[in-house]
GROMACS .gro file of N, CA and C in nm:
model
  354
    1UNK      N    1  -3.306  -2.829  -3.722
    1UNK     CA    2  -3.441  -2.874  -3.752
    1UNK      C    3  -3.492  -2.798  -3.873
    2UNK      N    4  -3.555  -2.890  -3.968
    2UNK     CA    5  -3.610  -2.810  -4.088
    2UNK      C    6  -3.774  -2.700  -4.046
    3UNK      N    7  -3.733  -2.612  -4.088
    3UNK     CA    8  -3.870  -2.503  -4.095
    3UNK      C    9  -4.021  -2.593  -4.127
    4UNK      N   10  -3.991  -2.666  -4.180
    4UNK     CA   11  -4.119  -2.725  -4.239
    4UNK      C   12  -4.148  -2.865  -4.159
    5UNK      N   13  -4.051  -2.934  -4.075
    5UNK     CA   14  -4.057  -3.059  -4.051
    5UNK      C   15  -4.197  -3.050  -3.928
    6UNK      N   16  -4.250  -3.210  -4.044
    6UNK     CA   17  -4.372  -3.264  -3.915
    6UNK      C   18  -4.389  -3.315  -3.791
    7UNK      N   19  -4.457  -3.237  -3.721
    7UNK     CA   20  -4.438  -3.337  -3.587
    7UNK      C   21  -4.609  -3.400  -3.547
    8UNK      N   22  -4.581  -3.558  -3.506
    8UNK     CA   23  -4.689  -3.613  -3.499
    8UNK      C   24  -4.697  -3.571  -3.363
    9UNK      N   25  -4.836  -3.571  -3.316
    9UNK     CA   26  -4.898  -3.540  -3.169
    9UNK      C   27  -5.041  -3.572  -3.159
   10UNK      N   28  -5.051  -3.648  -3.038
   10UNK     CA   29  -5.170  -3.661  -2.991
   10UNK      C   30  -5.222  -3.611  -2.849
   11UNK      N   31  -5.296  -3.579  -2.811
   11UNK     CA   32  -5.319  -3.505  -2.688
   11UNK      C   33  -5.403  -3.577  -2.589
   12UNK      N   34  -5.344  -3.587  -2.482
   12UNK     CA   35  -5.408  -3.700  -2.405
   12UNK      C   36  -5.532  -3.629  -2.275
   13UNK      N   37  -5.699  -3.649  -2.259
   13UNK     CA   38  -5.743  -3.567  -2.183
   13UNK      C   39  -5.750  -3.629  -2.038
   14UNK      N   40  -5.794  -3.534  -1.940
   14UNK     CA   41  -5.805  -3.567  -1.856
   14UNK      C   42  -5.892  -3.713  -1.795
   15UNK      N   43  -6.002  -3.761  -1.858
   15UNK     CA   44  -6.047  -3.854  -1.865
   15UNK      C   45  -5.953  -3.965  -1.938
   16UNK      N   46  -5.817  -3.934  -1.954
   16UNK     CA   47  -5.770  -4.071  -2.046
   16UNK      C   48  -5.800  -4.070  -2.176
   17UNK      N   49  -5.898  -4.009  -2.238
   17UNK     CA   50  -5.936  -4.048  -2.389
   17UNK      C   51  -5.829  -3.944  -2.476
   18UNK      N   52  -5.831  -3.965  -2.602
   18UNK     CA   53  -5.682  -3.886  -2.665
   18UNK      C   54  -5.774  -3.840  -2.821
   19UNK      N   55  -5.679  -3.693  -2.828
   19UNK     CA   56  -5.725  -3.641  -2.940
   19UNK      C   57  -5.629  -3.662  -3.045
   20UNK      N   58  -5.642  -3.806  -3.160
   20UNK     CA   59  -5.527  -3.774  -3.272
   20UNK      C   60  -5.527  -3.922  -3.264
   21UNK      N   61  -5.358  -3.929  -3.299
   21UNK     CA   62  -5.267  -3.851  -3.339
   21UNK      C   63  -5.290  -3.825  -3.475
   22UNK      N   64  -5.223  -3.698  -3.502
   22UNK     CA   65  -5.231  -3.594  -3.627
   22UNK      C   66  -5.076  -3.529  -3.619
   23UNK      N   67  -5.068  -3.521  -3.795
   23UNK     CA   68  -4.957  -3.458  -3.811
   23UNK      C   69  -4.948  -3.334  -3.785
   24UNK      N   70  -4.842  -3.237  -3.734
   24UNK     CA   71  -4.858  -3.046  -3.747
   24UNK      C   72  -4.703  -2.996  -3.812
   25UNK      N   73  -4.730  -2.904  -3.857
   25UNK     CA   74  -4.600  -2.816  -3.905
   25UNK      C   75  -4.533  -2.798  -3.794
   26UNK      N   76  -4.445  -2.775  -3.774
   26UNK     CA   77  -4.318  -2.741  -3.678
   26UNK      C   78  -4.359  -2.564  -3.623
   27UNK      N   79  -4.374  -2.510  -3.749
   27UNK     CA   80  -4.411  -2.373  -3.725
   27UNK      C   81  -4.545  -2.316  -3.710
   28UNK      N   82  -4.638  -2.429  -3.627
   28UNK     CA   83  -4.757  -2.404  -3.586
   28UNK      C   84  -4.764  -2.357  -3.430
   29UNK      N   85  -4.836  -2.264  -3.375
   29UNK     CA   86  -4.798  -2.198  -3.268
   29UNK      C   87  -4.919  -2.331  -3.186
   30UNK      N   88  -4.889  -2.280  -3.028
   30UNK     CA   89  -4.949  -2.339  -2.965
   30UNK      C   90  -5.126  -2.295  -2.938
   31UNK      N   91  -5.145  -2.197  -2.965
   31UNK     CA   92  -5.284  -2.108  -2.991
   31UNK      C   93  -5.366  -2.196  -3.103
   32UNK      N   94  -5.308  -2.234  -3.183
   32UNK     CA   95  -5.395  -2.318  -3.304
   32UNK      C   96  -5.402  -2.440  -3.275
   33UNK      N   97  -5.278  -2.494  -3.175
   33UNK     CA   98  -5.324  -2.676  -3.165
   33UNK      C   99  -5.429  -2.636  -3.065
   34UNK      N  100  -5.420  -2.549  -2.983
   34UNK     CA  101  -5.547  -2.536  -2.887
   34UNK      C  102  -5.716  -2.509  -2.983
   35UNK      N  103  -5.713  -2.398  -3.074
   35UNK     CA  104  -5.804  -2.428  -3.134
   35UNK      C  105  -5.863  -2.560  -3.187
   36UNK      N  106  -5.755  -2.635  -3.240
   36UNK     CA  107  -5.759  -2.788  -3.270
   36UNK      C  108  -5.855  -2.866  -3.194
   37UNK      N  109  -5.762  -2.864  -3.083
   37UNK     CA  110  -5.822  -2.945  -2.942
   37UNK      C  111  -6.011  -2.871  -2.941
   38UNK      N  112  -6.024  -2.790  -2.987
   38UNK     CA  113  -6.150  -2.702  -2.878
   38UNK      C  114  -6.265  -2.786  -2.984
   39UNK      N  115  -6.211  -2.772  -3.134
   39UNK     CA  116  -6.288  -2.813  -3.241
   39UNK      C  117  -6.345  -2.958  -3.240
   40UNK      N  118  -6.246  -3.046  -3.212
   40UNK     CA  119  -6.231  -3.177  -3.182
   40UNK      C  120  -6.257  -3.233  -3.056
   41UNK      N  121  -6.316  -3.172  -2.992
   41UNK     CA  122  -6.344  -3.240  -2.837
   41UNK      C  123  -6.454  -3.324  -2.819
   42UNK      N  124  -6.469  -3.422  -2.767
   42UNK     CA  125  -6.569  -3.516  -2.783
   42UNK      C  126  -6.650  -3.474  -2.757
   43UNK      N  127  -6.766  -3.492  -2.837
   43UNK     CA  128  -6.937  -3.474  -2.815
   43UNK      C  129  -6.951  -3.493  -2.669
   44UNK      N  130  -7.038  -3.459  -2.584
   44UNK     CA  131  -7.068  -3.523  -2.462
   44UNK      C  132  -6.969  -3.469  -2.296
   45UNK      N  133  -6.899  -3.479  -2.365
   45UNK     CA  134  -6.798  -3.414  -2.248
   45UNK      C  135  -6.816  -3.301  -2.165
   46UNK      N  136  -6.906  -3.372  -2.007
   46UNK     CA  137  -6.924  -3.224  -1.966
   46UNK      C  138  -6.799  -3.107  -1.918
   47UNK      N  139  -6.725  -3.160  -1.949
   47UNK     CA  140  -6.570  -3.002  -1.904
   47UNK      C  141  -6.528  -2.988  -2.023
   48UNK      N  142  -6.622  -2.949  -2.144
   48UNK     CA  143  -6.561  -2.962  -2.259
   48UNK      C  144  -6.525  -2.787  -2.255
   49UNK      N  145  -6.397  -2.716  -2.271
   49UNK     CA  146  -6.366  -2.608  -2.333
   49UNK      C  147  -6.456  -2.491  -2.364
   50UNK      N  148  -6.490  -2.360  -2.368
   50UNK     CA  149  -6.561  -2.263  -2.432
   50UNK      C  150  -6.514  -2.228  -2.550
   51UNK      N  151  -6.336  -2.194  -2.458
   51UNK     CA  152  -6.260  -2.127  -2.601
   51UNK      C  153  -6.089  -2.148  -2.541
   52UNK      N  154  -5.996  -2.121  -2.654
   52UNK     CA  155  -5.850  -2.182  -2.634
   52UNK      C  156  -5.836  -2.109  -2.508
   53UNK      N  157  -5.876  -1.990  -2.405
   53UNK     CA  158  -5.797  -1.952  -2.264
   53UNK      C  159  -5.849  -2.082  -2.182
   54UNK      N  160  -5.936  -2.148  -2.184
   54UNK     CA  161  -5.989  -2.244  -2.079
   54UNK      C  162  -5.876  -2.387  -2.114
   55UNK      N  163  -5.823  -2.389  -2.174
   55UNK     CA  164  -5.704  -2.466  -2.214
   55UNK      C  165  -5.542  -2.444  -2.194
   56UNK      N  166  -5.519  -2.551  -2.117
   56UNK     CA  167  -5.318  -2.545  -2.094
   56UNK      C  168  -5.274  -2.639  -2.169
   57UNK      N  169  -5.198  -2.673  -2.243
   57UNK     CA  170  -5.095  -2.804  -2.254
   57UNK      C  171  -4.995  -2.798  -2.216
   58UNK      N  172  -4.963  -2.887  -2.181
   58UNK     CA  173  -4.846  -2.999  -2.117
   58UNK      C  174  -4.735  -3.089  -2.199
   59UNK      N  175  -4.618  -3.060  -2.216
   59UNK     CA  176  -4.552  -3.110  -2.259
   59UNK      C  177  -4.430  -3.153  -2.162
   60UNK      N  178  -4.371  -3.264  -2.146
   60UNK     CA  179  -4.297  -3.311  -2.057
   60UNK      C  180  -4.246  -3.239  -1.944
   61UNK      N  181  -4.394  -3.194  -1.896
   61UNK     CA  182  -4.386  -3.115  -1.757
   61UNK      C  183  -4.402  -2.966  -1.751
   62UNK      N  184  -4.403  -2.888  -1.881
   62UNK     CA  185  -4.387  -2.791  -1.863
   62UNK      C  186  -4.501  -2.751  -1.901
   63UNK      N  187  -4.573  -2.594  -1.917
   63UNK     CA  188  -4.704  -2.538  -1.996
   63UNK      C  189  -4.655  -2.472  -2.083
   64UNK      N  190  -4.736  -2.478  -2.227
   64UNK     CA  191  -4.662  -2.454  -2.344
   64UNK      C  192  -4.718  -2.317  -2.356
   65UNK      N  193  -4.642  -2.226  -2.388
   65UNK     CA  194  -4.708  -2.088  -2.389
   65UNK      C  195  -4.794  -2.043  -2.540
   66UNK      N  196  -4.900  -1.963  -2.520
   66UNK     CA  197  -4.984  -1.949  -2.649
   66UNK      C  198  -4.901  -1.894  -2.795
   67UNK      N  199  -4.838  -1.828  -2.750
   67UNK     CA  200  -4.750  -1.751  -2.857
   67UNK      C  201  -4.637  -1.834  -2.918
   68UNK      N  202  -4.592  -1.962  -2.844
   68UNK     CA  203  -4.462  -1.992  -2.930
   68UNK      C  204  -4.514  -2.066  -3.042
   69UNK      N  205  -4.406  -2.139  -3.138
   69UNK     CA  206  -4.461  -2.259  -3.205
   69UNK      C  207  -4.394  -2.361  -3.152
   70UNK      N  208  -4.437  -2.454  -3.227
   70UNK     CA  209  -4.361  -2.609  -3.163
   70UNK      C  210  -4.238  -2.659  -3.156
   71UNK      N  211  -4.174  -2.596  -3.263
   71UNK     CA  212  -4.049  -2.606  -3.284
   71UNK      C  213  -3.968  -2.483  -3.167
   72UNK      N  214  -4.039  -2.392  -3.098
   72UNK     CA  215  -3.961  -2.300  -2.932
   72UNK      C  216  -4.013  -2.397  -2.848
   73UNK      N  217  -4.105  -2.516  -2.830
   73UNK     CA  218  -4.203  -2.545  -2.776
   73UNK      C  219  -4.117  -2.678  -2.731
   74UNK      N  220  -4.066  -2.722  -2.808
   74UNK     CA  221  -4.035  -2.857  -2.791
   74UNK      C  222  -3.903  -2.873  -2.693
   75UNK      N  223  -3.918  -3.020  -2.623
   75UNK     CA  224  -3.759  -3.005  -2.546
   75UNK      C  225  -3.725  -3.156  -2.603
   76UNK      N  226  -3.585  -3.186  -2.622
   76UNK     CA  227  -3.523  -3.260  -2.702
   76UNK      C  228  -3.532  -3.448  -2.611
   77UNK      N  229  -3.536  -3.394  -2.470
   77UNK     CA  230  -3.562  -3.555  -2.383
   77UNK      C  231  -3.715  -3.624  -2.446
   78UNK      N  232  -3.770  -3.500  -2.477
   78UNK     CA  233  -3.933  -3.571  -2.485
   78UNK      C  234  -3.956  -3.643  -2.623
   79UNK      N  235  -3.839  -3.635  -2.729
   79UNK     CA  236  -3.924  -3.698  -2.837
   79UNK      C  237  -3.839  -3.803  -2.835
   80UNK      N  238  -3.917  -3.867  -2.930
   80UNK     CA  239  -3.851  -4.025  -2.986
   80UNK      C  240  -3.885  -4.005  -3.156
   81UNK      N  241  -3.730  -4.047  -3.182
   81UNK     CA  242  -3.748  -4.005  -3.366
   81UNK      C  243  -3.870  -4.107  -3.460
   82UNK      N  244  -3.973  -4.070  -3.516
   82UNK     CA  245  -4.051  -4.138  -3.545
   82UNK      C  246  -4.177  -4.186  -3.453
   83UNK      N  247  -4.154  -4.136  -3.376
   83UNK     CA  248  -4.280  -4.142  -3.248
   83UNK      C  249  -4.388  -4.061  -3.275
   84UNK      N  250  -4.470  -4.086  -3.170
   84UNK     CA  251  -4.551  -3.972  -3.187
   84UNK      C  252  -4.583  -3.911  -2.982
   85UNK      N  253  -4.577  -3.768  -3.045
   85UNK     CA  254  -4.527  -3.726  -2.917
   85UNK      C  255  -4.714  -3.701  -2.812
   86UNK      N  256  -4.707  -3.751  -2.704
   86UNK     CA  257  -4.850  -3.716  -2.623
   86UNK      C  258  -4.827  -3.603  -2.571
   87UNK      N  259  -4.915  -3.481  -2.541
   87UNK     CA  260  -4.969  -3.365  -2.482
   87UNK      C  261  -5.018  -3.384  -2.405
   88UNK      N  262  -5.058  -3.342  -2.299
   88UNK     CA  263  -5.167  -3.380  -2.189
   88UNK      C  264  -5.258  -3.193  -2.173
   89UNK      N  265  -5.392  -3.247  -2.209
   89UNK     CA  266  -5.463  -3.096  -2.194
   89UNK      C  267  -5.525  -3.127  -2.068
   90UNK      N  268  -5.520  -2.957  -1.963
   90UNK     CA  269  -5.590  -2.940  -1.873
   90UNK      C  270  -5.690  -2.819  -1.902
   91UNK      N  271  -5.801  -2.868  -1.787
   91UNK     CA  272  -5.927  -2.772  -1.906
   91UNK      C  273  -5.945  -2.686  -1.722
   92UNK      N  274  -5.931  -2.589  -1.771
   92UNK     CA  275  -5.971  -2.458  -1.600
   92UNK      C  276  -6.118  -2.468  -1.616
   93UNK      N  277  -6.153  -2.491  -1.529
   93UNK     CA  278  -6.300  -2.467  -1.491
   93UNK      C  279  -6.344  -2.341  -1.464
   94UNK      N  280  -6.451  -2.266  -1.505
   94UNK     CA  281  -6.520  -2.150  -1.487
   94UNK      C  282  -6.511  -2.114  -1.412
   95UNK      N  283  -6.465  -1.955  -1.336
   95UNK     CA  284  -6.432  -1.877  -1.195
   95UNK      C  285  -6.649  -1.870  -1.164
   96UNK      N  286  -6.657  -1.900  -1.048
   96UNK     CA  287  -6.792  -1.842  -1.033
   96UNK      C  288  -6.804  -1.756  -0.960
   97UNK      N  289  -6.923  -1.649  -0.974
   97UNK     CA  290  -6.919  -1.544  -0.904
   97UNK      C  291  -6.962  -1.562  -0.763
   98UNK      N  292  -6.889  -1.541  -0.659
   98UNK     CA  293  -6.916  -1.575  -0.510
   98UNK      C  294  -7.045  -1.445  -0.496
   99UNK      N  295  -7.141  -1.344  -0.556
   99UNK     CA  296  -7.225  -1.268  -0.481
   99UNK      C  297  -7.386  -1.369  -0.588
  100UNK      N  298  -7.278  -1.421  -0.681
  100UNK     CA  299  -7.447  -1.437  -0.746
  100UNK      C  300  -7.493  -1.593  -0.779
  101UNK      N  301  -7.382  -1.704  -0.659
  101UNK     CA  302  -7.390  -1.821  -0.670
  101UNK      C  303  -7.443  -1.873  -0.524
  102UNK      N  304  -7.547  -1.866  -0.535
  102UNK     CA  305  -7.649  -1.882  -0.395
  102UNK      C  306  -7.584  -2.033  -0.338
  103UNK      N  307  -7.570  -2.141  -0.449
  103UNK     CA  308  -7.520  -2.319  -0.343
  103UNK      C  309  -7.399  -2.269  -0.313
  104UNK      N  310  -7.324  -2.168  -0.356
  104UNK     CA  311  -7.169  -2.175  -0.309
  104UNK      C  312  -7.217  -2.152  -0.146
  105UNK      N  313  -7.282  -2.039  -0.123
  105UNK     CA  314  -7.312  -1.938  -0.036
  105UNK      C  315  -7.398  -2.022   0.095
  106UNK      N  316  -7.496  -2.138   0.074
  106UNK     CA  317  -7.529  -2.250   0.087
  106UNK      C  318  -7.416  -2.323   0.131
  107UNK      N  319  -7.354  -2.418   0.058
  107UNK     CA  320  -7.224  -2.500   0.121
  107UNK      C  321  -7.144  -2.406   0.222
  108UNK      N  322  -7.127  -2.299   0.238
  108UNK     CA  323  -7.051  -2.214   0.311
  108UNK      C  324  -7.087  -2.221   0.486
  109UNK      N  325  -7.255  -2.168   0.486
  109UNK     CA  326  -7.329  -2.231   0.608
  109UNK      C  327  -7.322  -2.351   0.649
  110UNK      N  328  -7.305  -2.484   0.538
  110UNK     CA  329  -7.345  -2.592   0.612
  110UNK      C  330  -7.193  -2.639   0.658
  111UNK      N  331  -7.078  -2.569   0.662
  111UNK     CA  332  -6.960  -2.609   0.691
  111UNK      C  333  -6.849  -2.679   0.604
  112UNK      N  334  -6.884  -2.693   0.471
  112UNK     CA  335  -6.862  -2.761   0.344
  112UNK      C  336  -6.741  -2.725   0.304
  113UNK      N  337  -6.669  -2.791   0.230
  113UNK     CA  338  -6.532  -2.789   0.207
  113UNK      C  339  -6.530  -2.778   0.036
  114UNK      N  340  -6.421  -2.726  -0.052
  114UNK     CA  341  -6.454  -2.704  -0.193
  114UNK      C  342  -6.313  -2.670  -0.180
  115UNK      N  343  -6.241  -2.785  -0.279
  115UNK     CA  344  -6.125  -2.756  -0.334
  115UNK      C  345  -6.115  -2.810  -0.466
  116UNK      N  346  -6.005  -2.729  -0.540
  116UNK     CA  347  -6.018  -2.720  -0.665
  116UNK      C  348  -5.880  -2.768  -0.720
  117UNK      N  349  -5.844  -2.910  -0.826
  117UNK     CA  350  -5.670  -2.882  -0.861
  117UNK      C  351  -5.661  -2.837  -0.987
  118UNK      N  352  -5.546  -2.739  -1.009
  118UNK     CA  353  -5.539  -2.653  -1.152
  118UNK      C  354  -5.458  -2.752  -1.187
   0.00000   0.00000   0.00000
């Protein structure tokens, strides 16, 4: 693979709607397409991102780690030559503090159930 070669990607969100597709360098780490994503997130979106830790991507099953680039990143079943490859971002929702979140503490008394999928 060339040092320089482009790879098209679009990132698909949890609501279905997609960020792109856009071209990237091969030797762009996964930390900057996340900045990407954070910059570009639709107006309006209430689970929109703070900052790139509230962000995972997904690439044909796996989570892409912050430090590699795309070219450690990539696995060879997932592309199609001339394609453009989909991401799927998952956005972590905010830890809340169980002493200083009174409805958690609330739902707790009334017997309430609260589950969460990462």
């Amino acid at each position: 693979m060339a040092a320089d070669e482009l790879i098209e990607l679009k990132f698909r969100l949890a609501d279905g709607c997609d960020i792109g597709p856009s071209k990237y360098n091969s030797t762009a780490t996964v930390t900057s397409l996340k900045e990407k994503i954070v910059a570009q997130w639709p107006k309006g979106n209430e689970n929109a991102p703070k900052s790139v830790n509230d962000i995972k991507l997904i690439n044909a099953g796996r989570i892409l780690e912050n430090n590699r680039t795309l070219a450690e990143s990539r696995l060879p079943l997932s592309e199609i030559p001339g394609g453009v490859i989909t991401m799927h971002v998952v956005v972590r929702q905010p830890i809340v503090d169980r002493n200083g979140d009174k409805s958690k503490d609330d739902s707790q008394k009334k017997g309430g159930c609260f589950c969460s999928i990462l």
